[in-house]
Short mmCIF file of C-alpha atoms in Angstrom, two decimals:
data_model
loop_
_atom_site.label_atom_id
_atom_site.label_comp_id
_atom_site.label_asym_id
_atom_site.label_seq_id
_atom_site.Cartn_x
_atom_site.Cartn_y
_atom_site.Cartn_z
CA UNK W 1 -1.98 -74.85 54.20
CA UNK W 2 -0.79 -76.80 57.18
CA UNK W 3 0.97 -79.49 56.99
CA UNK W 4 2.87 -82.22 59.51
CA UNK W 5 2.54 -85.00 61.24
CA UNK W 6 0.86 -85.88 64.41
CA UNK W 7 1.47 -88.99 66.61
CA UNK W 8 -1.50 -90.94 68.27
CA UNK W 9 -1.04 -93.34 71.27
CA UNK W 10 -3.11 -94.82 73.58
CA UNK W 11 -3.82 -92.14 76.45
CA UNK W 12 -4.11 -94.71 79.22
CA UNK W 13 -1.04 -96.61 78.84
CA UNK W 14 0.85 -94.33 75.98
CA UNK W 15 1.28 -97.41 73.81
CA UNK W 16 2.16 -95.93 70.31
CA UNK W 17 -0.34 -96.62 67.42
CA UNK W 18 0.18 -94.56 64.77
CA UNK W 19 1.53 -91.75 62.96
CA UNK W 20 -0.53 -89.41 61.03
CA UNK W 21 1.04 -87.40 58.14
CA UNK W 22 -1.28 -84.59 57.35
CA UNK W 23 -2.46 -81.08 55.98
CA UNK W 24 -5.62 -79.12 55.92
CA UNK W 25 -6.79 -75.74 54.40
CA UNK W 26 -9.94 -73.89 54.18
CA UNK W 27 -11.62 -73.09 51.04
CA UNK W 28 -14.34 -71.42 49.19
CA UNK W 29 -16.83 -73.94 51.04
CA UNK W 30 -15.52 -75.18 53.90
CA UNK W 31 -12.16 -76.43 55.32
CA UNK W 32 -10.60 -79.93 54.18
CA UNK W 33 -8.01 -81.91 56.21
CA UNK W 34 -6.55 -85.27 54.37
CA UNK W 35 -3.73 -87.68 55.65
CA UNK W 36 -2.31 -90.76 55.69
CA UNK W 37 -1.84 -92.97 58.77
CA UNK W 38 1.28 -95.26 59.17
CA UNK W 39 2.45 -97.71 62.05
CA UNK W 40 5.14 -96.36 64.26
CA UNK W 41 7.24 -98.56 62.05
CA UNK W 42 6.40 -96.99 59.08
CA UNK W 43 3.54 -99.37 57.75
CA UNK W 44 0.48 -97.83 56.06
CA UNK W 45 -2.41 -98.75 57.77
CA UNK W 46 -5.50 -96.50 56.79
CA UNK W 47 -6.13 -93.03 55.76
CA UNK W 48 -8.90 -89.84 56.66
CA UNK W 49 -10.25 -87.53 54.06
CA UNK W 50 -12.70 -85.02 55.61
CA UNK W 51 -14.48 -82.14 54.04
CA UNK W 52 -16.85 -79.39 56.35
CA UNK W 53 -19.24 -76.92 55.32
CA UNK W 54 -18.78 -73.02 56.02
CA UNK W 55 -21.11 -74.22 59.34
CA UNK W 56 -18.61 -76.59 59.93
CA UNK W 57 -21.07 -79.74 58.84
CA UNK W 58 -19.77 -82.86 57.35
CA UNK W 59 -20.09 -82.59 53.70
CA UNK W 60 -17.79 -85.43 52.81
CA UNK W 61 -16.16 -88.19 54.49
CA UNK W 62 -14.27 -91.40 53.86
CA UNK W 63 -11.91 -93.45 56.23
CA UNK W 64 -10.00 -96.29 55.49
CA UNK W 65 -8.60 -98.60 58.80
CA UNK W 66 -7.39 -102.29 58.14
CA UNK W 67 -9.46 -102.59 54.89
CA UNK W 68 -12.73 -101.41 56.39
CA UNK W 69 -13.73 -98.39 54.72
CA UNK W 70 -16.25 -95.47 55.98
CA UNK W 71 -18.28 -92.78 53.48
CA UNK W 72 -20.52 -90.17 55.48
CA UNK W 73 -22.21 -87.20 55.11
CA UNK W 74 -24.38 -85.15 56.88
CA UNK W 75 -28.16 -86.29 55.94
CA UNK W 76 -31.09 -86.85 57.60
CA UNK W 77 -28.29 -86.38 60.73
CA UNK W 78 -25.38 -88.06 59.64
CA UNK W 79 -25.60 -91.01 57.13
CA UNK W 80 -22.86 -93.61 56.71
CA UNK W 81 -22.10 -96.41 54.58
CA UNK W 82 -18.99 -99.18 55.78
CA UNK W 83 -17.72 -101.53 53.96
CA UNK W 84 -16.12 -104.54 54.73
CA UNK W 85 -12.63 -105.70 53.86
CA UNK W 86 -13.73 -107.81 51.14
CA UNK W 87 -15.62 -105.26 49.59
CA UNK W 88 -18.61 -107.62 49.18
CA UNK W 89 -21.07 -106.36 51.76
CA UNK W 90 -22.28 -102.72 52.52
CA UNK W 91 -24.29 -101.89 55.96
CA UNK W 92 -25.60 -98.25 55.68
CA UNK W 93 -26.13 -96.37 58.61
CA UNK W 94 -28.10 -93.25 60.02
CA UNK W 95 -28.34 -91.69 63.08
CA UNK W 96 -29.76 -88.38 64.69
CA UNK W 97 -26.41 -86.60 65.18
CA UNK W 98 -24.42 -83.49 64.57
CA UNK W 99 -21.09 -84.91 63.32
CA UNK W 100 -18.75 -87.36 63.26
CA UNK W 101 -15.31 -88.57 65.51
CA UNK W 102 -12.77 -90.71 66.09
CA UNK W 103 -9.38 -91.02 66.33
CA UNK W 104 -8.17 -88.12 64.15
CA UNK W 105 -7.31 -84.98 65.33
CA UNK W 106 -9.44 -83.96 62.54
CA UNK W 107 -12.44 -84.36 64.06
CA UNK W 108 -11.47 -82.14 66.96
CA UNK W 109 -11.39 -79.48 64.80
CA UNK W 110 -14.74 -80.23 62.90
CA UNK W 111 -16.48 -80.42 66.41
CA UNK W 112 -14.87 -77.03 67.54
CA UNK W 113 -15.98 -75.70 64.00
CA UNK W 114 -19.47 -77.01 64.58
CA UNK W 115 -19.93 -75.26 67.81
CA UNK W 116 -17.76 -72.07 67.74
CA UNK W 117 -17.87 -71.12 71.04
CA UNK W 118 -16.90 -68.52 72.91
CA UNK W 119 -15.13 -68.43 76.11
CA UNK W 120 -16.63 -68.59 79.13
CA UNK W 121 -15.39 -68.57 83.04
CA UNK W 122 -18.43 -71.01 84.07
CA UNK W 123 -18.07 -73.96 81.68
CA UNK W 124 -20.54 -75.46 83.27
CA UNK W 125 -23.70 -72.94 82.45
CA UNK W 126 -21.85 -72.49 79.17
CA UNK W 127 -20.82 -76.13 77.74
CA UNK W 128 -22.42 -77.20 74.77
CA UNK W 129 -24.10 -80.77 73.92
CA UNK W 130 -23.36 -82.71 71.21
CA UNK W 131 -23.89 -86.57 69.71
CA UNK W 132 -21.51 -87.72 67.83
CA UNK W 133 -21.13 -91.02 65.54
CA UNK W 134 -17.56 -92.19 66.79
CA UNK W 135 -15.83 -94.46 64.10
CA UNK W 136 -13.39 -97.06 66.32
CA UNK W 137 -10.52 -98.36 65.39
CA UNK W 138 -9.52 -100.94 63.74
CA UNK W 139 -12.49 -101.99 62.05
CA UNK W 140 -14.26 -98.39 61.88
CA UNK W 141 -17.49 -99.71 63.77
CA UNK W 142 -20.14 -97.11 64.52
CA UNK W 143 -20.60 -96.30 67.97
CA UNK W 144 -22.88 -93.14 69.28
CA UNK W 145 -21.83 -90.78 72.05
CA UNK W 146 -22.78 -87.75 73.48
CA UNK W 147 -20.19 -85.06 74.88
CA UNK W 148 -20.26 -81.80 76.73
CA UNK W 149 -17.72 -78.86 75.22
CA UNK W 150 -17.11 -75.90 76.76
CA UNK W 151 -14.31 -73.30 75.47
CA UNK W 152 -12.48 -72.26 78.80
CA UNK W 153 -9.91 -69.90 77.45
CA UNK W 154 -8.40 -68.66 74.43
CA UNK W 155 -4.96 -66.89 74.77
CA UNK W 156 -2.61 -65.41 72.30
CA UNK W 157 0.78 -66.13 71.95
CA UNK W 158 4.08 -64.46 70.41
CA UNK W 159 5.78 -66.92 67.57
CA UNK W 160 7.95 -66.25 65.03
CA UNK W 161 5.29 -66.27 62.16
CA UNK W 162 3.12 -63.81 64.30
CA UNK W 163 0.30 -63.96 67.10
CA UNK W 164 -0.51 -67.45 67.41
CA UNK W 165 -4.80 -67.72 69.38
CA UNK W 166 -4.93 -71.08 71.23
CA UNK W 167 -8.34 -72.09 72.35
CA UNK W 168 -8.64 -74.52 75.08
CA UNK W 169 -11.40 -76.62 75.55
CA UNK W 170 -13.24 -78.70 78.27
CA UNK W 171 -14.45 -82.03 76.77
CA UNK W 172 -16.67 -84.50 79.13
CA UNK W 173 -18.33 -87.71 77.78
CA UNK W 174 -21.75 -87.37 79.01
CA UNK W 175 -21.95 -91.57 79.51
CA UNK W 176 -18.72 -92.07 82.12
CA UNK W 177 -18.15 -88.33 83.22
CA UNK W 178 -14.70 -88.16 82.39
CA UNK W 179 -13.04 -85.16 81.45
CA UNK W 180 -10.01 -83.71 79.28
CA UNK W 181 -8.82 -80.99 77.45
CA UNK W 182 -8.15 -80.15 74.25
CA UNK W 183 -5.69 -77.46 72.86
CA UNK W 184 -6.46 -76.05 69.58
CA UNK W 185 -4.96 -73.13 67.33
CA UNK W 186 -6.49 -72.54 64.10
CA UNK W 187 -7.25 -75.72 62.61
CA UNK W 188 -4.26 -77.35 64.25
CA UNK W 189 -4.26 -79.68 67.24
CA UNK W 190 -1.77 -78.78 69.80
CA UNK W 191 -2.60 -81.34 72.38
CA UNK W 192 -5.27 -83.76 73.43
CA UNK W 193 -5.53 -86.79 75.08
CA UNK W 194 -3.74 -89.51 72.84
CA UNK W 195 -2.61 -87.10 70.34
CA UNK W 196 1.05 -85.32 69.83
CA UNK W 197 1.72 -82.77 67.53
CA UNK W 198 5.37 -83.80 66.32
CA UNK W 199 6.09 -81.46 63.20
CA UNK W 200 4.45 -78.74 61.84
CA UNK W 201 5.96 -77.07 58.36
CA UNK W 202 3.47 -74.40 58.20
CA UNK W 203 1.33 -72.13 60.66
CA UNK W 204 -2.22 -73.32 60.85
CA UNK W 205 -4.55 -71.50 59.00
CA UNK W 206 -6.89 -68.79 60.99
CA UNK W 207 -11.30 -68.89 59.97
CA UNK W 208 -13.13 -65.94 59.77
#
């Protein structure tokens, strides 16, 4: 079961924004990745609880961000529900979409899940499409996008704990063009725009 702590930032200006104390495992239905988000001083500030299907489909999830709170699932799409601060109004949500995302590493595993792709040395014949409900921060509001993946390489690498398979990806939002990568081992992120992997107790944990 891994477990650590990643460190988000803003990836145009590298303003810190958060910390987010983590671990994630998979299980008899899925994989499930929890944590707990704190300022860089140490403040809590919100928290991500996110449960996938063996296909990698959002079964379960709930965020919390400045009082706002999120519950999806995958139905009829995805279907959301958010929740104001005061607790005393509830606007539900659907949308024709695969998944969910935001600012959690989490969901760059989900999406890789989702897909499973296989590498490629023309990522563009071989990217992949997807729509994703994007949860912003700090209020959680629902935004739709649509991205391009393609899985450019996946290399294996000598640790201490054993062979350690990074996969790296090609991400492009389809709206502005822009394009980044994404560096993932198991169910780990090892790098990504606006995201730092700063400790890691265990080795992530390898799907079938």
């Amino acid at each position: 079961m891994p477990r650590g702590r990643y460190s988000l930032h803003d990836p145009h200006d590298h303003t810190p924004l958060a910390h987010e104390h983590f671990q994630c495992a998979p299980g008899p239905s899925g994989w499930r990745y929890v944590s707990q988000l704190t300022t860089p001083t140490g403040e809590h500030t919100g928290s991500v609880d996110l449960t996938l299907d063996d296909l990698g489909r959002p079964l379960r999830l709930e965020l919390h961000a400045s009082s706002w709170q999120v519950r999806g699932a995958a139905l009829d799409g995805v279907t959301w529900v958010r929740t104001d601060p005061t607790g005393t109004q509830a606007t539900e949500g659907n949308v024709p979409a695969h998944a969910f995302t935001g600012t959690s590493p989490a969901f760059l595993i989900a999406t890789s899940r989702l897909l499973r792709l296989t590498p490629s040395s023309s990522p563009s014949s071989s990217a992949t499409r997807v729509r994703l409900v994007a949860f912003t921060d700090p209020v959680l509001a629902p935004r739709t996008v649509d991205q391009s993946w393609a899985l450019l390489r996946r290399e294996t690498h000598t640790t201490d704990n054993g062979p350690l398979t990074v996969d790296e990806y090609q991400v492009t939002a389809l709206d502005t063009g822009e394009q980044h990568a994404v560096h993932i081992a198991g169910d780990v992120v090892l790098a990504a725009p606006g995201i730092e992997l700063e400790d890691l107790e265990t080795p992530p944990s390898t799907f079938d």
